[in-house]
């Protein structure tokens, strides 16, 4: 079965420091991977995706993610964190079994950026 | 603004009641997805429709049903409500089937069952 794991419930980082939010996946076939962000009382917003090609994917708001096939990971990164980046982050993988573009989400990681 | 519209934004009802949540997808999107977000279960996929037909079913209870209409809007019907059904229900849409297009989410409908 397809699955995504986000091993950290919360990540704390000081403003201006680099941040990493971890994600590992398990999927049959080639993985299609996504990162979404959820601000309080809002829906999920798409940040970036990996389909194929360059292992480093750039997305919205200065975020990027690194795909590592051997480690089955897709970690979200940002060189310099902002307080406004504080939110709930979800990693997701496309489930190739039936349906179109159905996504399986991880449990989410709460990012707290401190001034 | 994702372009996906959900109504109502908030809903408070009693156990045993029935509610209907409505979703209008982005213009041109044929696929609609329903997800349930709760504190203990995270984001759970419920069901997907493509151009009016059910395409995939997830952890959707038998008390819940959904449909997609010819104008592509979708409704999620929740009946015989229980306290544990209290959650945030998201609708998402995506473009033409296939490929690896991202999903665009609405703001959600927060259901509180008392």
PDB file of N, CA and C in Angstrom, chain A residues 4-106:
ATOM      1  N   UNK A   4       2.960   7.566   3.262  1.00  0.00           N
ATOM      2  CA  UNK A   4       3.887   8.669   3.475  1.00  0.00           C
ATOM      3  C   UNK A   4       4.094   8.811   4.976  1.00  0.00           C
ATOM      4  N   UNK A   5       5.334   9.037   5.366  1.00  0.00           N
ATOM      5  CA  UNK A   5       5.635   9.226   6.779  1.00  0.00           C
ATOM      6  C   UNK A   5       6.320  10.570   6.995  1.00  0.00           C
ATOM      7  N   UNK A   6       5.822  11.284   7.960  1.00  0.00           N
ATOM      8  CA  UNK A   6       6.477  12.516   8.388  1.00  0.00           C
ATOM      9  C   UNK A   6       6.875  12.277   9.840  1.00  0.00           C
ATOM     10  N   UNK A   7       8.139  12.008  10.075  1.00  0.00           N
ATOM     11  CA  UNK A   7       8.570  11.515  11.386  1.00  0.00           C
ATOM     12  C   UNK A   7       8.517  12.536  12.512  1.00  0.00           C
ATOM     13  N   UNK A   8       8.405  13.794  12.177  1.00  0.00           N
ATOM     14  CA  UNK A   8       8.404  14.848  13.204  1.00  0.00           C
ATOM     15  C   UNK A   8       7.032  15.498  13.303  1.00  0.00           C
ATOM     16  N   UNK A   9       6.488  15.515  14.520  1.00  0.00           N
ATOM     17  CA  UNK A   9       5.221  16.217  14.717  1.00  0.00           C
ATOM     18  C   UNK A   9       5.425  17.715  14.620  1.00  0.00           C
ATOM     19  N   UNK A  10       6.566  18.177  15.117  1.00  0.00           N
ATOM     20  CA  UNK A  10       6.832  19.608  15.127  1.00  0.00           C
ATOM     21  C   UNK A  10       8.307  19.860  14.877  1.00  0.00           C
ATOM     22  N   UNK A  11       8.562  20.938  14.167  1.00  0.00           N
ATOM     23  CA  UNK A  11       9.928  21.395  13.922  1.00  0.00           C
ATOM     24  C   UNK A  11      10.011  22.849  14.382  1.00  0.00           C
ATOM     25  N   UNK A  12      11.012  23.126  15.188  1.00  0.00           N
ATOM     26  CA  UNK A  12      11.222  24.489  15.663  1.00  0.00           C
ATOM     27  C   UNK A  12      12.511  25.029  15.073  1.00  0.00           C
ATOM     28  N   UNK A  13      12.442  26.251  14.582  1.00  0.00           N
ATOM     29  CA  UNK A  13      13.621  26.846  13.973  1.00  0.00           C
ATOM     30  C   UNK A  13      13.597  28.364  14.223  1.00  0.00           C
ATOM     31  N   UNK A  14      14.753  28.939  14.354  1.00  0.00           N
ATOM     32  CA  UNK A  14      14.851  30.381  14.536  1.00  0.00           C
ATOM     33  C   UNK A  14      14.779  31.089  13.188  1.00  0.00           C
ATOM     34  N   UNK A  15      14.161  32.243  13.198  1.00  0.00           N
ATOM     35  CA  UNK A  15      14.050  33.022  11.964  1.00  0.00           C
ATOM     36  C   UNK A  15      15.439  33.286  11.390  1.00  0.00           C
ATOM     37  N   UNK A  16      15.550  33.119  10.073  1.00  0.00           N
ATOM     38  CA  UNK A  16      16.831  33.329   9.409  1.00  0.00           C
ATOM     39  C   UNK A  16      17.660  32.067   9.259  1.00  0.00           C
ATOM     40  N   UNK A  17      17.340  31.054  10.056  1.00  0.00           N
ATOM     41  CA  UNK A  17      18.052  29.778   9.949  1.00  0.00           C
ATOM     42  C   UNK A  17      17.436  28.910   8.869  1.00  0.00           C
ATOM     43  N   UNK A  18      18.226  27.954   8.343  1.00  0.00           N
ATOM     44  CA  UNK A  18      17.642  27.025   7.359  1.00  0.00           C
ATOM     45  C   UNK A  18      16.678  26.063   8.053  1.00  0.00           C
ATOM     46  N   UNK A  19      15.695  25.606   7.299  1.00  0.00           N
ATOM     47  CA  UNK A  19      14.742  24.644   7.851  1.00  0.00           C
ATOM     48  C   UNK A  19      14.639  23.421   6.956  1.00  0.00           C
ATOM     49  N   UNK A  20      14.350  22.299   7.581  1.00  0.00           N
ATOM     50  CA  UNK A  20      14.089  21.049   6.875  1.00  0.00           C
ATOM     51  C   UNK A  20      12.895  20.367   7.523  1.00  0.00           C
ATOM     52  N   UNK A  21      11.949  19.962   6.709  1.00  0.00           N
ATOM     53  CA  UNK A  21      10.819  19.163   7.156  1.00  0.00           C
ATOM     54  C   UNK A  21      10.908  17.834   6.420  1.00  0.00           C
ATOM     55  N   UNK A  22      10.943  16.747   7.175  1.00  0.00           N
ATOM     56  CA  UNK A  22      11.264  15.447   6.594  1.00  0.00           C
ATOM     57  C   UNK A  22      10.030  14.689   6.122  1.00  0.00           C
ATOM     58  N   UNK A  23      10.256  13.892   5.082  1.00  0.00           N
ATOM     59  CA  UNK A  23       9.194  13.050   4.526  1.00  0.00           C
ATOM     60  C   UNK A  23       9.829  11.824   3.891  1.00  0.00           C
ATOM     61  N   UNK A  24       9.291  10.663   4.191  1.00  0.00           N
ATOM     62  CA  UNK A  24       9.680   9.446   3.493  1.00  0.00           C
ATOM     63  C   UNK A  24       8.426   8.815   2.921  1.00  0.00           C
ATOM     64  N   UNK A  25       8.600   8.027   1.885  1.00  0.00           N
ATOM     65  CA  UNK A  25       7.434   7.492   1.179  1.00  0.00           C
ATOM     66  C   UNK A  25       7.621   6.016   0.863  1.00  0.00           C
ATOM     67  N   UNK A  26       6.510   5.381   0.576  1.00  0.00           N
ATOM     68  CA  UNK A  26       6.498   4.006   0.091  1.00  0.00           C
ATOM     69  C   UNK A  26       5.427   3.929  -0.974  1.00  0.00           C
ATOM     70  N   UNK A  27       5.851   3.603  -2.195  1.00  0.00           N
ATOM     71  CA  UNK A  27       4.895   3.564  -3.304  1.00  0.00           C
ATOM     72  C   UNK A  27       5.387   2.582  -4.355  1.00  0.00           C
ATOM     73  N   UNK A  28       4.459   1.942  -5.021  1.00  0.00           N
ATOM     74  CA  UNK A  28       4.828   1.051  -6.110  1.00  0.00           C
ATOM     75  C   UNK A  28       5.015   1.891  -7.366  1.00  0.00           C
ATOM     76  N   UNK A  29       6.061   1.602  -8.106  1.00  0.00           N
ATOM     77  CA  UNK A  29       6.317   2.355  -9.311  1.00  0.00           C
ATOM     78  C   UNK A  29       7.009   3.675  -9.025  1.00  0.00           C
ATOM     79  N   UNK A  30       7.016   4.541 -10.016  1.00  0.00           N
ATOM     80  CA  UNK A  30       7.657   5.840  -9.859  1.00  0.00           C
ATOM     81  C   UNK A  30       6.809   6.743  -8.976  1.00  0.00           C
ATOM     82  N   UNK A  31       7.447   7.395  -8.027  1.00  0.00           N
ATOM     83  CA  UNK A  31       6.675   8.235  -7.105  1.00  0.00           C
ATOM     84  C   UNK A  31       6.389   9.618  -7.680  1.00  0.00           C
ATOM     85  N   UNK A  32       5.165  10.061  -7.468  1.00  0.00           N
ATOM     86  CA  UNK A  32       4.805  11.458  -7.712  1.00  0.00           C
ATOM     87  C   UNK A  32       4.581  12.064  -6.333  1.00  0.00           C
ATOM     88  N   UNK A  33       5.394  13.043  -5.975  1.00  0.00           N
ATOM     89  CA  UNK A  33       5.428  13.539  -4.606  1.00  0.00           C
ATOM     90  C   UNK A  33       5.063  15.016  -4.552  1.00  0.00           C
ATOM     91  N   UNK A  34       4.428  15.397  -3.459  1.00  0.00           N
ATOM     92  CA  UNK A  34       3.904  16.754  -3.324  1.00  0.00           C
ATOM     93  C   UNK A  34       4.144  17.258  -1.900  1.00  0.00           C
ATOM     94  N   UNK A  35       4.242  18.591  -1.808  1.00  0.00           N
ATOM     95  CA  UNK A  35       4.212  19.262  -0.514  1.00  0.00           C
ATOM     96  C   UNK A  35       3.106  20.312  -0.538  1.00  0.00           C
ATOM     97  N   UNK A  36       2.346  20.327   0.571  1.00  0.00           N
ATOM     98  CA  UNK A  36       1.296  21.316   0.760  1.00  0.00           C
ATOM     99  C   UNK A  36       1.515  22.007   2.105  1.00  0.00           C
ATOM    100  N   UNK A  37       0.992  23.230   2.207  1.00  0.00           N
ATOM    101  CA  UNK A  37       1.048  23.966   3.468  1.00  0.00           C
ATOM    102  C   UNK A  37      -0.372  24.367   3.859  1.00  0.00           C
ATOM    103  N   UNK A  38      -0.640  24.312   5.156  1.00  0.00           N
ATOM    104  CA  UNK A  38      -1.955  24.710   5.670  1.00  0.00           C
ATOM    105  C   UNK A  38      -1.775  25.741   6.762  1.00  0.00           C
ATOM    106  N   UNK A  39      -2.296  26.931   6.531  1.00  0.00           N
ATOM    107  CA  UNK A  39      -2.310  27.971   7.552  1.00  0.00           C
ATOM    108  C   UNK A  39      -3.586  27.826   8.380  1.00  0.00           C
ATOM    109  N   UNK A  40      -3.610  28.355   9.589  1.00  0.00           N
ATOM    110  CA  UNK A  40      -4.776  28.191  10.457  1.00  0.00           C
ATOM    111  C   UNK A  40      -6.081  28.584   9.774  1.00  0.00           C
ATOM    112  N   UNK A  41      -7.062  27.699   9.907  1.00  0.00           N
ATOM    113  CA  UNK A  41      -8.402  27.931   9.370  1.00  0.00           C
ATOM    114  C   UNK A  41      -8.409  28.154   7.862  1.00  0.00           C
ATOM    115  N   UNK A  42      -7.470  27.569   7.189  1.00  0.00           N
ATOM    116  CA  UNK A  42      -7.413  27.681   5.728  1.00  0.00           C
ATOM    117  C   UNK A  42      -7.311  26.300   5.110  1.00  0.00           C
ATOM    118  N   UNK A  43      -7.519  26.251   3.810  1.00  0.00           N
ATOM    119  CA  UNK A  43      -7.331  25.004   3.080  1.00  0.00           C
ATOM    120  C   UNK A  43      -5.861  24.754   2.797  1.00  0.00           C
ATOM    121  N   UNK A  44      -5.575  23.636   2.177  1.00  0.00           N
ATOM    122  CA  UNK A  44      -4.200  23.296   1.835  1.00  0.00           C
ATOM    123  C   UNK A  44      -3.781  24.038   0.566  1.00  0.00           C
ATOM    124  N   UNK A  45      -2.573  24.554   0.614  1.00  0.00           N
ATOM    125  CA  UNK A  45      -2.029  25.240  -0.553  1.00  0.00           C
ATOM    126  C   UNK A  45      -0.860  24.451  -1.118  1.00  0.00           C
ATOM    127  N   UNK A  46      -0.850  24.276  -2.406  1.00  0.00           N
ATOM    128  CA  UNK A  46       0.214  23.549  -3.090  1.00  0.00           C
ATOM    129  C   UNK A  46       1.515  24.337  -3.043  1.00  0.00           C
ATOM    130  N   UNK A  47       2.613  23.638  -2.684  1.00  0.00           N
ATOM    131  CA  UNK A  47       3.929  24.271  -2.656  1.00  0.00           C
ATOM    132  C   UNK A  47       4.793  23.836  -3.835  1.00  0.00           C
ATOM    133  N   UNK A  48       4.909  22.523  -4.015  1.00  0.00           N
ATOM    134  CA  UNK A  48       5.760  22.016  -5.079  1.00  0.00           C
ATOM    135  C   UNK A  48       5.482  20.535  -5.295  1.00  0.00           C
ATOM    136  N   UNK A  49       6.018  20.018  -6.404  1.00  0.00           N
ATOM    137  CA  UNK A  49       5.860  18.597  -6.692  1.00  0.00           C
ATOM    138  C   UNK A  49       7.090  18.065  -7.421  1.00  0.00           C
ATOM    139  N   UNK A  50       7.291  16.762  -7.262  1.00  0.00           N
ATOM    140  CA  UNK A  50       8.323  16.055  -8.010  1.00  0.00           C
ATOM    141  C   UNK A  50       7.631  14.995  -8.856  1.00  0.00           C
ATOM    142  N   UNK A  51       7.931  15.056 -10.150  1.00  0.00           N
ATOM    143  CA  UNK A  51       7.400  14.036 -11.063  1.00  0.00           C
ATOM    144  C   UNK A  51       8.566  13.239 -11.641  1.00  0.00           C
ATOM    145  N   UNK A  52       9.489  13.940 -12.231  1.00  0.00           N
ATOM    146  CA  UNK A  52      10.669  13.305 -12.815  1.00  0.00           C
ATOM    147  C   UNK A  52      11.713  14.399 -13.028  1.00  0.00           C
ATOM    148  N   UNK A  53      12.923  13.984 -13.377  1.00  0.00           N
ATOM    149  CA  UNK A  53      13.935  14.984 -13.706  1.00  0.00           C
ATOM    150  C   UNK A  53      14.819  15.336 -12.538  1.00  0.00           C
ATOM    151  N   UNK A  54      15.173  16.607 -12.437  1.00  0.00           N
ATOM    152  CA  UNK A  54      16.096  17.106 -11.425  1.00  0.00           C
ATOM    153  C   UNK A  54      15.605  16.746 -10.026  1.00  0.00           C
ATOM    154  N   UNK A  55      16.509  16.228  -9.209  1.00  0.00           N
ATOM    155  CA  UNK A  55      16.125  15.811  -7.867  1.00  0.00           C
ATOM    156  C   UNK A  55      15.803  16.984  -6.940  1.00  0.00           C
ATOM    157  N   UNK A  56      16.250  18.165  -7.289  1.00  0.00           N
ATOM    158  CA  UNK A  56      15.957  19.352  -6.491  1.00  0.00           C
ATOM    159  C   UNK A  56      14.831  20.129  -7.170  1.00  0.00           C
ATOM    160  N   UNK A  57      13.738  20.225  -6.460  1.00  0.00           N
ATOM    161  CA  UNK A  57      12.557  20.875  -7.015  1.00  0.00           C
ATOM    162  C   UNK A  57      12.333  22.202  -6.290  1.00  0.00           C
ATOM    163  N   UNK A  58      12.112  23.254  -7.047  1.00  0.00           N
ATOM    164  CA  UNK A  58      11.845  24.555  -6.445  1.00  0.00           C
ATOM    165  C   UNK A  58      10.354  24.849  -6.502  1.00  0.00           C
ATOM    166  N   UNK A  59       9.871  25.501  -5.438  1.00  0.00           N
ATOM    167  CA  UNK A  59       8.450  25.766  -5.369  1.00  0.00           C
ATOM    168  C   UNK A  59       8.141  27.185  -4.922  1.00  0.00           C
ATOM    169  N   UNK A  60       6.966  27.329  -4.351  1.00  0.00           N
ATOM    170  CA  UNK A  60       6.482  28.650  -3.936  1.00  0.00           C
ATOM    171  C   UNK A  60       7.151  29.103  -2.652  1.00  0.00           C
ATOM    172  N   UNK A  61       7.153  30.420  -2.444  1.00  0.00           N
ATOM    173  CA  UNK A  61       7.591  31.053  -1.204  1.00  0.00           C
ATOM    174  C   UNK A  61       9.027  30.707  -0.824  1.00  0.00           C
ATOM    175  N   UNK A  62       9.869  30.386  -1.808  1.00  0.00           N
ATOM    176  CA  UNK A  62      11.270  30.088  -1.548  1.00  0.00           C
ATOM    177  C   UNK A  62      11.558  28.690  -1.073  1.00  0.00           C
ATOM    178  N   UNK A  63      10.548  27.850  -1.031  1.00  0.00           N
ATOM    179  CA  UNK A  63      10.740  26.457  -0.622  1.00  0.00           C
ATOM    180  C   UNK A  63      11.284  25.604  -1.765  1.00  0.00           C
ATOM    181  N   UNK A  64      12.007  24.584  -1.387  1.00  0.00           N
ATOM    182  CA  UNK A  64      12.493  23.590  -2.330  1.00  0.00           C
ATOM    183  C   UNK A  64      12.460  22.232  -1.647  1.00  0.00           C
ATOM    184  N   UNK A  65      12.544  21.191  -2.445  1.00  0.00           N
ATOM    185  CA  UNK A  65      12.529  19.844  -1.881  1.00  0.00           C
ATOM    186  C   UNK A  65      13.511  18.985  -2.653  1.00  0.00           C
ATOM    187  N   UNK A  66      14.111  18.067  -1.924  1.00  0.00           N
ATOM    188  CA  UNK A  66      15.107  17.189  -2.523  1.00  0.00           C
ATOM    189  C   UNK A  66      14.599  15.765  -2.560  1.00  0.00           C
ATOM    190  N   UNK A  67      14.508  15.223  -3.742  1.00  0.00           N
ATOM    191  CA  UNK A  67      14.090  13.837  -3.928  1.00  0.00           C
ATOM    192  C   UNK A  67      15.309  12.933  -3.850  1.00  0.00           C
ATOM    193  N   UNK A  68      15.211  11.892  -3.031  1.00  0.00           N
ATOM    194  CA  UNK A  68      16.291  10.921  -2.899  1.00  0.00           C
ATOM    195  C   UNK A  68      15.703   9.529  -3.047  1.00  0.00           C
ATOM    196  N   UNK A  69      15.936   8.948  -4.204  1.00  0.00           N
ATOM    197  CA  UNK A  69      15.313   7.660  -4.494  1.00  0.00           C
ATOM    198  C   UNK A  69      15.849   6.542  -3.606  1.00  0.00           C
ATOM    199  N   UNK A  70      17.126   6.532  -3.353  1.00  0.00           N
ATOM    200  CA  UNK A  70      17.720   5.446  -2.576  1.00  0.00           C
ATOM    201  C   UNK A  70      17.249   5.482  -1.128  1.00  0.00           C
ATOM    202  N   UNK A  71      16.971   6.672  -0.615  1.00  0.00           N
ATOM    203  CA  UNK A  71      16.486   6.793   0.748  1.00  0.00           C
ATOM    204  C   UNK A  71      14.967   6.953   0.801  1.00  0.00           C
ATOM    205  N   UNK A  72      14.320   6.895  -0.330  1.00  0.00           N
ATOM    206  CA  UNK A  72      12.859   7.093  -0.453  1.00  0.00           C
ATOM    207  C   UNK A  72      12.416   8.291   0.386  1.00  0.00           C
ATOM    208  N   UNK A  73      13.104   9.408   0.164  1.00  0.00           N
ATOM    209  CA  UNK A  73      12.781  10.598   0.926  1.00  0.00           C
ATOM    210  C   UNK A  73      12.495  11.771   0.000  1.00  0.00           C
ATOM    211  N   UNK A  74      11.779  12.738   0.548  1.00  0.00           N
ATOM    212  CA  UNK A  74      11.430  13.948  -0.197  1.00  0.00           C
ATOM    213  C   UNK A  74      11.320  15.067   0.834  1.00  0.00           C
ATOM    214  N   UNK A  75      12.451  15.532   1.323  1.00  0.00           N
ATOM    215  CA  UNK A  75      12.497  16.523   2.390  1.00  0.00           C
ATOM    216  C   UNK A  75      12.294  17.932   1.850  1.00  0.00           C
ATOM    217  N   UNK A  76      11.517  18.689   2.594  1.00  0.00           N
ATOM    218  CA  UNK A  76      11.238  20.091   2.253  1.00  0.00           C
ATOM    219  C   UNK A  76      12.275  20.972   2.929  1.00  0.00           C
ATOM    220  N   UNK A  77      12.772  21.959   2.186  1.00  0.00           N
ATOM    221  CA  UNK A  77      13.832  22.812   2.726  1.00  0.00           C
ATOM    222  C   UNK A  77      13.600  24.270   2.357  1.00  0.00           C
ATOM    223  N   UNK A  78      14.209  25.116   3.175  1.00  0.00           N
ATOM    224  CA  UNK A  78      14.225  26.540   2.865  1.00  0.00           C
ATOM    225  C   UNK A  78      15.504  27.117   3.464  1.00  0.00           C
ATOM    226  N   UNK A  79      16.250  27.885   2.723  1.00  0.00           N
ATOM    227  CA  UNK A  79      17.551  28.364   3.215  1.00  0.00           C
ATOM    228  C   UNK A  79      17.450  29.307   4.412  1.00  0.00           C
ATOM    229  N   UNK A  80      16.379  30.111   4.456  1.00  0.00           N
ATOM    230  CA  UNK A  80      16.255  31.093   5.517  1.00  0.00           C
ATOM    231  C   UNK A  80      14.782  31.200   5.922  1.00  0.00           C
ATOM    232  N   UNK A  81      14.465  30.734   7.117  1.00  0.00           N
ATOM    233  CA  UNK A  81      13.067  30.674   7.563  1.00  0.00           C
ATOM    234  C   UNK A  81      12.532  32.044   7.953  1.00  0.00           C
ATOM    235  N   UNK A  82      11.245  32.222   7.722  1.00  0.00           N
ATOM    236  CA  UNK A  82      10.526  33.428   8.127  1.00  0.00           C
ATOM    237  C   UNK A  82       9.473  33.054   9.165  1.00  0.00           C
ATOM    238  N   UNK A  83       9.162  34.009  10.041  1.00  0.00           N
ATOM    239  CA  UNK A  83       8.106  33.753  11.022  1.00  0.00           C
ATOM    240  C   UNK A  83       6.803  33.395  10.309  1.00  0.00           C
ATOM    241  N   UNK A  84       6.570  34.006   9.173  1.00  0.00           N
ATOM    242  CA  UNK A  84       5.343  33.758   8.408  1.00  0.00           C
ATOM    243  C   UNK A  84       5.302  32.356   7.796  1.00  0.00           C
ATOM    244  N   UNK A  85       6.402  31.624   7.854  1.00  0.00           N
ATOM    245  CA  UNK A  85       6.401  30.234   7.374  1.00  0.00           C
ATOM    246  C   UNK A  85       5.766  29.289   8.392  1.00  0.00           C
ATOM    247  N   UNK A  86       5.501  29.767   9.585  1.00  0.00           N
ATOM    248  CA  UNK A  86       4.904  28.930  10.619  1.00  0.00           C
ATOM    249  C   UNK A  86       3.533  28.450  10.155  1.00  0.00           C
ATOM    250  N   UNK A  87       3.394  27.149  10.082  1.00  0.00           N
ATOM    251  CA  UNK A  87       2.167  26.539   9.546  1.00  0.00           C
ATOM    252  C   UNK A  87       2.296  25.030   9.665  1.00  0.00           C
ATOM    253  N   UNK A  88       1.280  24.343   9.148  1.00  0.00           N
ATOM    254  CA  UNK A  88       1.261  22.877   9.117  1.00  0.00           C
ATOM    255  C   UNK A  88       1.620  22.431   7.707  1.00  0.00           C
ATOM    256  N   UNK A  89       2.599  21.544   7.594  1.00  0.00           N
ATOM    257  CA  UNK A  89       3.093  21.114   6.295  1.00  0.00           C
ATOM    258  C   UNK A  89       2.787  19.634   6.086  1.00  0.00           C
ATOM    259  N   UNK A  90       2.272  19.343   4.905  1.00  0.00           N
ATOM    260  CA  UNK A  90       1.907  17.971   4.554  1.00  0.00           C
ATOM    261  C   UNK A  90       2.686  17.506   3.338  1.00  0.00           C
ATOM    262  N   UNK A  91       3.226  16.319   3.450  1.00  0.00           N
ATOM    263  CA  UNK A  91       3.823  15.632   2.313  1.00  0.00           C
ATOM    264  C   UNK A  91       2.769  14.661   1.770  1.00  0.00           C
ATOM    265  N   UNK A  92       2.754  14.458   0.464  1.00  0.00           N
ATOM    266  CA  UNK A  92       1.757  13.561  -0.124  1.00  0.00           C
ATOM    267  C   UNK A  92       2.371  12.815  -1.292  1.00  0.00           C
ATOM    268  N   UNK A  93       1.820  11.634  -1.545  1.00  0.00           N
ATOM    269  CA  UNK A  93       2.251  10.823  -2.685  1.00  0.00           C
ATOM    270  C   UNK A  93       1.018  10.433  -3.481  1.00  0.00           C
ATOM    271  N   UNK A  94       1.172  10.414  -4.783  1.00  0.00           N
ATOM    272  CA  UNK A  94       0.040   9.998  -5.605  1.00  0.00           C
ATOM    273  C   UNK A  94      -0.122   8.482  -5.507  1.00  0.00           C
ATOM    274  N   UNK A  95      -1.367   8.074  -5.290  1.00  0.00           N
ATOM    275  CA  UNK A  95      -1.690   6.650  -5.253  1.00  0.00           C
ATOM    276  C   UNK A  95      -2.001   6.200  -6.674  1.00  0.00           C
ATOM    277  N   UNK A  96      -1.146   5.350  -7.245  1.00  0.00           N
ATOM    278  CA  UNK A  96      -1.351   4.961  -8.637  1.00  0.00           C
ATOM    279  C   UNK A  96      -2.442   3.903  -8.828  1.00  0.00           C
ATOM    280  N   UNK A  97      -2.998   3.390  -7.732  1.00  0.00           N
ATOM    281  CA  UNK A  97      -3.967   2.305  -7.842  1.00  0.00           C
ATOM    282  C   UNK A  97      -5.366   2.878  -7.923  1.00  0.00           C
ATOM    283  N   UNK A  98      -5.902   2.940  -9.092  1.00  0.00           N
ATOM    284  CA  UNK A  98      -7.268   3.402  -9.273  1.00  0.00           C
ATOM    285  C   UNK A  98      -7.418   4.900  -9.095  1.00  0.00           C
ATOM    286  N   UNK A  99      -8.417   5.468  -9.692  1.00  0.00           N
ATOM    287  CA  UNK A  99      -8.645   6.906  -9.549  1.00  0.00           C
ATOM    288  C   UNK A  99      -7.586   7.711 -10.281  1.00  0.00           C
ATOM    289  N   UNK A 100      -7.780   8.960 -10.342  1.00  0.00           N
ATOM    290  CA  UNK A 100      -6.833   9.841 -10.987  1.00  0.00           C
ATOM    291  C   UNK A 100      -6.317  10.839  -9.967  1.00  0.00           C
ATOM    292  N   UNK A 101      -5.029  10.845  -9.810  1.00  0.00           N
ATOM    293  CA  UNK A 101      -4.377  11.844  -8.961  1.00  0.00           C
ATOM    294  C   UNK A 101      -4.823  11.806  -7.504  1.00  0.00           C
ATOM    295  N   UNK A 102      -5.332  10.676  -7.042  1.00  0.00           N
ATOM    296  CA  UNK A 102      -5.658  10.577  -5.633  1.00  0.00           C
ATOM    297  C   UNK A 102      -4.368  10.667  -4.834  1.00  0.00           C
ATOM    298  N   UNK A 103      -4.365  11.532  -3.821  1.00  0.00           N
ATOM    299  CA  UNK A 103      -3.169  11.729  -3.017  1.00  0.00           C
ATOM    300  C   UNK A 103      -3.331  11.113  -1.633  1.00  0.00           C
ATOM    301  N   UNK A 104      -2.265  10.509  -1.171  1.00  0.00           N
ATOM    302  CA  UNK A 104      -2.187   9.994   0.188  1.00  0.00           C
ATOM    303  C   UNK A 104      -1.293  10.956   0.974  1.00  0.00           C
ATOM    304  N   UNK A 105      -1.816  11.463   2.074  1.00  0.00           N
ATOM    305  CA  UNK A 105      -1.098  12.482   2.834  1.00  0.00           C
ATOM    306  C   UNK A 105      -0.428  11.896   4.073  1.00  0.00           C
ATOM    307  N   UNK A 106       0.688  12.510   4.442  1.00  0.00           N
ATOM    308  CA  UNK A 106       1.290  12.213   5.727  1.00  0.00           C
ATOM    309  C   UNK A 106       0.501  12.879   6.840  1.00  0.00           C
TER     310      UNK A 106
END
